[in-house]
Short mmCIF file of C-alpha atoms and ligand atoms in Angstrom, two decimals:
data_model
loop_
_atom_site.label_atom_id
_atom_site.label_comp_id
_atom_site.label_asym_id
_atom_site.label_seq_id
_atom_site.Cartn_x
_atom_site.Cartn_y
_atom_site.Cartn_z
CA MET A 1 0.00 0.00 0.00
CA ASN A 2 1.38 3.39 -0.97
CA GLN A 3 1.92 6.12 1.62
CA ALA A 4 -1.05 8.47 2.09
CA TYR A 5 -0.75 11.75 0.20
CA ILE A 6 -2.52 15.01 -0.54
CA LEU A 7 -2.90 15.58 -4.28
CA VAL A 8 -2.03 19.20 -5.17
CA LEU A 9 -3.46 19.34 -8.68
CA TYR A 10 -3.13 22.55 -10.66
CA TYR A 11 -2.99 24.06 -14.11
CA SER A 12 -0.64 26.98 -14.74
CA SER A 13 0.30 28.47 -18.09
CA LYS A 14 2.72 31.15 -16.84
CA GLY A 15 3.81 29.58 -13.54
CA THR A 16 1.98 31.81 -11.07
CA THR A 17 -0.58 29.27 -9.87
CA LYS A 18 2.29 26.78 -9.61
CA THR A 19 4.00 28.98 -6.97
CA LEU A 20 0.83 28.79 -4.85
CA ALA A 21 0.71 25.01 -5.38
CA GLU A 22 4.28 24.71 -4.10
CA ALA A 23 3.49 26.74 -0.95
CA ILE A 24 0.44 24.54 -0.27
CA ALA A 25 2.61 21.43 -0.73
CA ASN A 26 5.02 22.89 1.79
CA GLY A 27 2.18 23.19 4.33
CA VAL A 28 1.06 19.60 3.64
CA GLU A 29 4.58 18.38 4.39
CA GLN A 30 4.77 20.49 7.56
CA ALA A 31 1.75 18.46 8.76
CA GLY A 32 3.69 15.24 8.12
CA MET A 33 2.07 14.07 4.89
CA GLU A 34 3.38 13.55 1.38
CA ALA A 35 2.27 16.23 -1.10
CA ARG A 36 1.92 14.91 -4.65
CA LEU A 37 2.19 17.84 -7.09
CA ARG A 38 0.49 17.08 -10.39
CA THR A 39 -0.62 19.15 -13.37
CA VAL A 40 -2.81 18.62 -16.45
CA PRO A 41 -2.02 19.07 -20.16
CA ALA A 42 -3.14 22.20 -21.97
CA VAL A 43 -6.19 21.62 -24.17
CA SER A 44 -5.77 21.97 -27.89
CA THR A 45 -7.97 23.87 -30.31
CA VAL A 46 -7.47 20.89 -32.64
CA ALA A 47 -9.49 18.11 -31.04
CA GLU A 48 -7.45 15.28 -32.58
CA SER A 49 -4.00 16.54 -31.60
CA ARG A 50 -2.53 14.79 -28.57
CA GLU A 51 0.07 15.87 -25.99
CA SER A 52 2.81 13.41 -25.11
CA ALA A 53 2.09 11.50 -21.90
CA ILE A 54 5.07 13.07 -20.09
CA PRO A 55 5.44 16.88 -19.96
CA ALA A 56 8.66 18.36 -21.33
CA SER A 57 9.41 19.90 -17.90
CA GLY A 58 7.84 20.45 -14.48
CA ASP A 59 5.41 18.26 -12.58
CA LEU A 60 3.94 15.07 -14.04
CA TYR A 61 0.45 14.98 -15.49
CA CYS A 62 -2.11 13.69 -13.03
CA SER A 63 -3.16 10.10 -13.61
CA ARG A 64 -6.58 8.68 -12.77
CA ASP A 65 -4.90 6.67 -9.98
CA ASP A 66 -3.31 9.85 -8.55
CA LEU A 67 -6.81 11.25 -8.19
CA ALA A 68 -8.58 8.11 -6.97
CA ASN A 69 -6.02 7.22 -4.29
CA CYS A 70 -5.39 10.64 -2.74
CA SER A 71 -6.35 11.34 0.89
CA GLY A 72 -7.24 14.94 0.09
CA LEU A 73 -7.16 17.34 -2.84
CA ALA A 74 -6.02 20.93 -3.42
CA LEU A 75 -7.23 22.03 -6.85
CA GLY A 76 -5.70 25.14 -8.43
CA SER A 77 -6.26 27.15 -11.59
CA PRO A 78 -5.51 30.60 -12.93
CA THR A 79 -8.66 32.68 -13.30
CA ARG A 80 -9.90 32.74 -16.89
CA PHE A 81 -12.80 35.14 -17.39
CA GLY A 82 -13.88 34.67 -13.77
CA ASN A 83 -13.74 30.89 -13.96
CA MET A 84 -11.26 27.98 -13.95
CA ALA A 85 -9.11 27.27 -17.01
CA ALA A 86 -10.46 24.85 -19.62
CA ALA A 87 -7.51 22.46 -19.18
CA LEU A 88 -8.42 21.77 -15.57
CA LYS A 89 -12.15 21.60 -16.30
CA TYR A 90 -11.39 19.10 -19.08
CA PHE A 91 -9.50 16.89 -16.62
CA ILE A 92 -12.33 17.10 -14.07
CA ASP A 93 -14.92 16.31 -16.74
CA GLY A 94 -13.02 13.05 -17.27
CA SER A 95 -13.47 11.99 -13.63
CA ILE A 96 -16.71 10.06 -14.17
CA ASN A 97 -15.27 6.72 -13.03
CA GLU A 98 -13.94 8.25 -9.82
CA TRP A 99 -17.43 9.71 -9.27
CA LEU A 100 -19.20 6.39 -10.03
CA ASN A 101 -16.87 4.58 -7.63
CA GLY A 102 -17.20 7.27 -4.92
CA GLU A 103 -13.41 7.55 -4.70
CA LEU A 104 -13.39 11.07 -3.25
CA ILE A 105 -16.35 10.81 -0.87
CA GLY A 106 -15.53 12.03 2.64
CA LYS A 107 -12.08 13.32 1.67
CA PRO A 108 -11.11 16.96 2.33
CA GLY A 109 -10.81 19.14 -0.76
CA GLY A 110 -10.15 22.83 -1.40
CA VAL A 111 -9.29 25.24 -4.17
CA PHE A 112 -6.79 27.99 -5.06
CA THR A 113 -6.34 30.51 -7.84
CA SER A 114 -4.34 33.43 -9.18
CA THR A 115 -5.58 36.46 -11.10
CA GLY A 116 -4.15 39.33 -13.09
CA SER A 117 -6.27 41.95 -11.38
CA MET A 118 -7.46 42.59 -7.83
CA HIS A 119 -11.17 42.30 -8.54
CA GLY A 120 -10.85 40.06 -11.56
CA GLY A 121 -12.82 37.13 -10.15
CA GLN A 122 -10.82 35.29 -7.50
CA GLU A 123 -13.92 34.53 -5.46
CA SER A 124 -16.12 33.54 -8.43
CA THR A 125 -13.35 31.20 -9.62
CA LEU A 126 -12.87 29.66 -6.19
CA LEU A 127 -16.58 29.19 -5.54
CA SER A 128 -17.19 27.63 -8.96
CA MET A 129 -14.21 25.29 -8.51
CA MET A 130 -15.86 23.93 -5.35
CA LEU A 131 -18.89 22.67 -7.29
CA PRO A 132 -17.31 19.54 -8.82
CA LEU A 133 -15.70 18.75 -5.45
CA LEU A 134 -19.16 18.83 -3.84
CA HIS A 135 -20.52 16.52 -6.57
CA HIS A 136 -17.69 14.14 -5.72
CA GLY A 137 -18.78 14.17 -2.06
CA MET A 138 -15.67 15.91 -0.79
CA LEU A 139 -15.60 17.90 2.46
CA ILE A 140 -14.87 21.49 1.42
CA VAL A 141 -11.96 23.14 3.21
CA GLY A 142 -11.32 26.89 3.25
CA LEU A 143 -9.31 29.21 5.47
CA PRO A 144 -10.60 30.38 8.88
CA TYR A 145 -10.22 33.99 10.09
CA SER A 146 -8.13 32.70 12.98
CA GLU A 147 -5.37 32.92 10.34
CA GLU A 148 -4.05 36.41 11.05
CA ALA A 149 -2.81 36.88 7.51
CA LEU A 150 -6.41 36.80 6.35
CA HIS A 151 -7.00 40.07 8.25
CA ARG A 152 -3.73 41.65 7.08
CA THR A 153 -3.54 40.77 3.40
CA ARG A 154 -3.78 43.56 0.84
CA ALA A 155 -3.39 41.14 -2.09
CA GLY A 156 -4.62 37.53 -2.37
CA GLY A 157 -5.77 35.11 0.32
CA THR A 158 -9.48 34.49 0.96
CA PRO A 159 -11.70 32.43 3.27
CA TYR A 160 -12.62 30.41 0.15
CA GLY A 161 -9.01 29.32 -0.36
CA PRO A 162 -5.52 30.66 -1.10
CA SER A 163 -5.11 33.09 -3.97
CA HIS A 164 -2.52 35.35 -5.52
CA LEU A 165 -2.65 38.70 -7.22
CA ASN A 166 -0.21 38.22 -10.04
CA ASP A 167 1.96 41.31 -10.26
CA THR A 168 5.08 40.01 -8.50
CA LYS A 169 6.05 37.03 -6.34
CA LEU A 170 3.73 35.70 -3.62
CA THR A 171 3.46 38.22 -0.79
CA ASP A 172 4.33 37.00 2.71
CA ASP A 173 0.62 36.93 3.60
CA GLU A 174 -0.32 34.99 0.46
CA ARG A 175 2.42 32.45 1.16
CA GLU A 176 1.49 32.11 4.84
CA LEU A 177 -2.14 31.42 3.91
CA ALA A 178 -1.18 28.89 1.23
CA VAL A 179 1.05 27.03 3.69
CA ALA A 180 -1.67 27.13 6.38
CA PHE A 181 -4.15 25.75 3.85
CA GLY A 182 -1.85 22.83 3.01
CA ARG A 183 -1.35 22.10 6.72
CA ARG A 184 -5.10 22.23 7.31
CA LEU A 185 -5.87 19.85 4.45
CA ALA A 186 -3.26 17.36 5.61
CA THR A 187 -4.38 17.54 9.24
CA LEU A 188 -7.99 16.92 8.21
CA ALA A 189 -6.97 14.09 5.89
CA GLN A 190 -5.33 12.36 8.84
CA THR A 191 -8.61 12.48 10.77
CA ASN A 192 -10.78 9.44 10.17
CA HIS A 193 -13.84 10.29 8.08
CA SER A 194 -14.74 6.68 7.33
CA ALA A 195 -18.28 7.24 8.68
CA LEU A 196 -18.85 9.63 5.78
CA VAL A 197 -17.70 7.21 3.08
CA ASN A 198 -20.70 5.77 1.18
C1 LIG B 201 -7.69 33.91 -21.40
C2 LIG B 201 -7.35 34.57 -20.11
C3 LIG B 201 -8.36 35.04 -19.30
C4 LIG B 201 -8.06 35.69 -18.10
N1 LIG B 201 -9.10 36.12 -17.32
C5 LIG B 201 -8.83 36.80 -16.18
C6 LIG B 201 -9.88 37.28 -15.35
O1 LIG B 201 -11.07 37.06 -15.59
N2 LIG B 201 -9.55 38.00 -14.26
C7 LIG B 201 -8.24 38.25 -13.91
O2 LIG B 201 -8.00 38.94 -12.93
N3 LIG B 201 -7.21 37.76 -14.65
C8 LIG B 201 -7.48 37.04 -15.77
N4 LIG B 201 -6.45 36.54 -16.52
C9 LIG B 201 -5.08 36.66 -16.01
C10 LIG B 201 -4.64 35.37 -15.28
O3 LIG B 201 -5.63 34.91 -14.38
C11 LIG B 201 -3.39 35.65 -14.43
O4 LIG B 201 -2.38 36.19 -15.25
C12 LIG B 201 -2.91 34.39 -13.72
O5 LIG B 201 -2.16 34.78 -12.61
C13 LIG B 201 -2.05 33.47 -14.59
O6 LIG B 201 -1.70 32.32 -13.84
P1 LIG B 201 -0.57 31.30 -14.34
O7 LIG B 201 0.75 32.06 -14.29
O8 LIG B 201 -0.61 30.21 -13.34
O9 LIG B 201 -0.91 30.86 -15.72
C14 LIG B 201 -6.72 35.86 -17.70
C15 LIG B 201 -5.69 35.37 -18.52
C16 LIG B 201 -6.00 34.73 -19.70
C17 LIG B 201 -4.87 34.21 -20.57
#
């Protein structure tokens, strides 16, 4: 049996959302769990064209087993017109077998995003990304206001999940909230939710 892990699954075209994913993974590891960083291929405008199975660089593409066997999930996407990117939605739309088998029921799941502008739709993206997690029966995890950085931040970081305003690197508050989110997911994943499974 493989070691338990939190799947940190993201799409990032310019690398910004990836920096949040790495901070969340850091928090997961602080709580004593493995963080499995995985991404998804970009979608093509030519339906028949196929990406190679292994990306040229960076994190591996997420396999169906990576998703089915995780103990918890952090799902991240850049904001695209107030919503998640098509590449991530495409991957999620392919999760019908995991849904039929109830693989994610009772597991903690949460979401993160990055935007180009302050009021460009972080919250709409985060809220809409929660919907497929609810359909999968996951327990939605956000960030509580006991996190002091949530009061201080003048950039990203929301009660709905970590976020980043993409003008420079992560701010200290954004990073602190992403790490806290990873810790929280991992801590919850180590709590037994078997009563909620099926
Ligand atoms: C097609 C497209 C749509 C976008 N829509 C929004 C948007 O609605 N609001 C916003 O603030 N930023 C928007 N952006 C900017 C990205 O969300 C932002 O640059 C993000 O940080 C990129 O993340 P990445 O580096 O992980 O790819 C959009 C970018 C693209 C390419």
